Amino acid sequence: MGAIYQTLSEIGLIGSAAAFAWYGLFWHLFDGKLWKRFKCFHGIPDLNGDWAGRATSSFKNEDGDSYSYDMKLKITHTFTKIQCTACFAASESEGSCVGISACNAERDSCRLEFSYENEAGENAVKVRTWQESHLGFNRIRCEGNTMKGQYFTNREPQTKGIFVLERKVEDGK
């Protein structure tokens, strides 16, 4: 028993640093996984996963119709961090300044907002400056496995649009 006590004492689990070690361990577990089990206290829904759907832009195609395209959104988050990456056929947007607000645990809903920088790929739509990278902002209402959002960009001409995404459910879950 003395060897176990000595080992625990050396790694800081017993003694003056024990409180910090136990708190650090608890926080690590809570931030990564346990927060999902305590939604009744904080109301933040688990948005982790891949979301897919369609977006419609104010940009008009050659026929004069609104431009519509496939969109995917990958969200990775813990209790304290969230990362959003939107993927399109010819470009990708990385979210920054991400925030979750207006959480409602009963409806499993919240508002997700983030600014982004889009890195246009070589195959991006080449109309005026559309092939260039741009900045934008998303405002999304999340409820259950559905997201309904709107966005705007600083492109020339400026564009805005709407999108609807559904959470992709993995088989066996």
mmCIF file of C-alpha atoms in Angstrom, residues 32-139:
data_model
loop_
_atom_site.group_PDB
_atom_site.id
_atom_site.type_symbol
_atom_site.label_atom_id
_atom_site.label_comp_id
_atom_site.label_asym_id
_atom_site.label_seq_id
_atom_site.Cartn_x
_atom_site.Cartn_y
_atom_site.Cartn_z
ATOM 1 C CA GLY A 32 -14.843 16.501 -23.829
ATOM 2 C CA LYS A 33 -17.722 14.125 -23.098
ATOM 3 C CA LEU A 34 -19.683 14.603 -19.874
ATOM 4 C CA TRP A 35 -21.177 17.993 -20.831
ATOM 5 C CA LYS A 36 -23.513 16.176 -23.239
ATOM 6 C CA ARG A 37 -25.085 14.294 -20.304
ATOM 7 C CA PHE A 38 -25.799 17.488 -18.339
ATOM 8 C CA LYS A 39 -27.739 19.394 -21.011
ATOM 9 C CA CYS A 40 -30.575 19.917 -18.508
ATOM 10 C CA PHE A 41 -28.292 22.381 -16.653
ATOM 11 C CA HIS A 42 -26.827 24.365 -19.561
ATOM 12 C CA GLY A 43 -29.221 23.697 -22.493
ATOM 13 C CA ILE A 44 -26.504 23.559 -25.167
ATOM 14 C CA PRO A 45 -27.395 20.939 -27.787
ATOM 15 C CA ASP A 46 -24.749 18.612 -29.182
ATOM 16 C CA LEU A 47 -24.128 19.868 -32.740
ATOM 17 C CA ASN A 48 -21.168 17.559 -33.392
ATOM 18 C CA GLY A 49 -21.248 15.797 -36.710
ATOM 19 C CA ASP A 50 -21.716 16.194 -40.429
ATOM 20 C CA TRP A 51 -24.652 18.162 -41.788
ATOM 21 C CA ALA A 52 -25.672 18.214 -45.465
ATOM 22 C CA GLY A 53 -28.263 19.959 -47.613
ATOM 23 C CA ARG A 54 -28.885 22.670 -50.191
ATOM 24 C CA ALA A 55 -28.253 26.391 -50.295
ATOM 25 C CA THR A 56 -29.817 29.013 -52.554
ATOM 26 C CA SER A 57 -27.958 32.234 -53.345
ATOM 27 C CA SER A 58 -29.186 35.654 -54.453
ATOM 28 C CA PHE A 59 -26.735 35.224 -57.335
ATOM 29 C CA LYS A 60 -28.566 34.509 -60.621
ATOM 30 C CA ASN A 61 -27.348 31.896 -63.104
ATOM 31 C CA GLU A 62 -27.405 32.260 -66.919
ATOM 32 C CA ASP A 63 -31.162 31.511 -66.996
ATOM 33 C CA GLY A 64 -31.922 34.246 -64.465
ATOM 34 C CA ASP A 65 -32.782 31.704 -61.748
ATOM 35 C CA SER A 66 -31.297 31.770 -58.272
ATOM 36 C CA TYR A 67 -28.146 29.688 -58.036
ATOM 37 C CA SER A 68 -28.666 26.561 -55.899
ATOM 38 C CA TYR A 69 -25.911 24.208 -54.733
ATOM 39 C CA ASP A 70 -25.040 21.372 -52.327
ATOM 40 C CA MET A 71 -23.539 22.292 -48.987
ATOM 41 C CA LYS A 72 -21.944 20.308 -46.150
ATOM 42 C CA LEU A 73 -21.141 21.590 -42.686
ATOM 43 C CA LYS A 74 -18.792 19.726 -40.340
ATOM 44 C CA ILE A 75 -19.040 20.709 -36.686
ATOM 45 C CA THR A 76 -16.676 19.628 -33.950
ATOM 46 C CA HIS A 77 -17.259 20.942 -30.458
ATOM 47 C CA THR A 78 -16.752 20.417 -26.789
ATOM 48 C CA PHE A 79 -18.344 22.393 -23.972
ATOM 49 C CA THR A 80 -15.821 25.220 -24.415
ATOM 50 C CA LYS A 81 -14.801 25.053 -28.091
ATOM 51 C CA ILE A 82 -16.565 24.800 -31.427
ATOM 52 C CA GLN A 83 -15.225 24.569 -34.971
ATOM 53 C CA CYS A 84 -17.343 24.845 -38.132
ATOM 54 C CA THR A 85 -16.152 24.018 -41.657
ATOM 55 C CA ALA A 86 -18.478 24.392 -44.648
ATOM 56 C CA CYS A 87 -17.617 22.429 -47.787
ATOM 57 C CA PHE A 88 -18.843 23.122 -51.294
ATOM 58 C CA ALA A 89 -18.037 21.597 -54.680
ATOM 59 C CA ALA A 90 -15.232 24.074 -55.378
ATOM 60 C CA SER A 91 -14.419 25.788 -52.095
ATOM 61 C CA GLU A 92 -14.270 25.531 -48.339
ATOM 62 C CA SER A 93 -15.104 27.980 -45.530
ATOM 63 C CA GLU A 94 -13.524 27.915 -42.103
ATOM 64 C CA GLY A 95 -15.605 29.439 -39.302
ATOM 65 C CA SER A 96 -14.208 31.996 -36.885
ATOM 66 C CA CYS A 97 -15.807 33.932 -34.052
ATOM 67 C CA VAL A 98 -18.297 31.104 -33.520
ATOM 68 C CA GLY A 99 -21.064 31.522 -30.952
ATOM 69 C CA ILE A 100 -24.040 29.553 -29.663
ATOM 70 C CA SER A 101 -26.935 31.432 -28.075
ATOM 71 C CA ALA A 102 -30.678 31.231 -27.368
ATOM 72 C CA CYS A 103 -30.429 27.615 -26.210
ATOM 73 C CA ASN A 104 -33.653 25.798 -25.338
ATOM 74 C CA ALA A 105 -33.170 22.316 -23.864
ATOM 75 C CA GLU A 106 -36.857 21.422 -24.180
ATOM 76 C CA ARG A 107 -36.842 22.040 -27.943
ATOM 77 C CA ASP A 108 -33.231 20.856 -28.402
ATOM 78 C CA SER A 109 -32.598 24.129 -30.200
ATOM 79 C CA CYS A 110 -30.175 27.031 -30.352
ATOM 80 C CA ARG A 111 -28.833 29.755 -32.613
ATOM 81 C CA LEU A 112 -25.399 29.195 -34.149
ATOM 82 C CA GLU A 113 -23.616 32.203 -35.623
ATOM 83 C CA PHE A 114 -20.178 32.511 -37.133
ATOM 84 C CA SER A 115 -18.124 34.621 -39.468
ATOM 85 C CA TYR A 116 -16.031 32.812 -42.028
ATOM 86 C CA GLU A 117 -13.371 33.096 -44.683
ATOM 87 C CA ASN A 118 -14.021 31.138 -47.865
ATOM 88 C CA GLU A 119 -11.014 29.769 -49.719
ATOM 89 C CA ALA A 120 -12.164 29.439 -53.310
ATOM 90 C CA GLY A 121 -10.678 26.543 -55.219
ATOM 91 C CA GLU A 122 -9.586 26.479 -58.857
ATOM 92 C CA ASN A 123 -12.999 25.169 -59.941
ATOM 93 C CA ALA A 124 -14.999 27.884 -58.165
ATOM 94 C CA VAL A 125 -17.752 29.617 -60.104
ATOM 95 C CA LYS A 126 -15.934 32.147 -62.289
ATOM 96 C CA VAL A 127 -18.260 35.120 -62.479
ATOM 97 C CA ARG A 128 -16.679 38.524 -61.880
ATOM 98 C CA THR A 129 -14.685 37.978 -58.661
ATOM 99 C CA TRP A 130 -16.443 34.776 -57.530
ATOM 100 C CA GLN A 131 -13.274 32.796 -58.050
ATOM 101 C CA GLU A 132 -11.616 34.796 -55.283
ATOM 102 C CA SER A 133 -11.715 34.170 -51.575
ATOM 103 C CA HIS A 134 -14.252 36.171 -49.601
ATOM 104 C CA LEU A 135 -15.590 36.836 -46.111
ATOM 105 C CA GLY A 136 -19.096 36.141 -44.872
ATOM 106 C CA PHE A 137 -21.408 35.535 -41.954
ATOM 107 C CA ASN A 138 -23.868 32.720 -41.130
ATOM 108 C CA ARG A 139 -26.853 32.857 -38.789
#
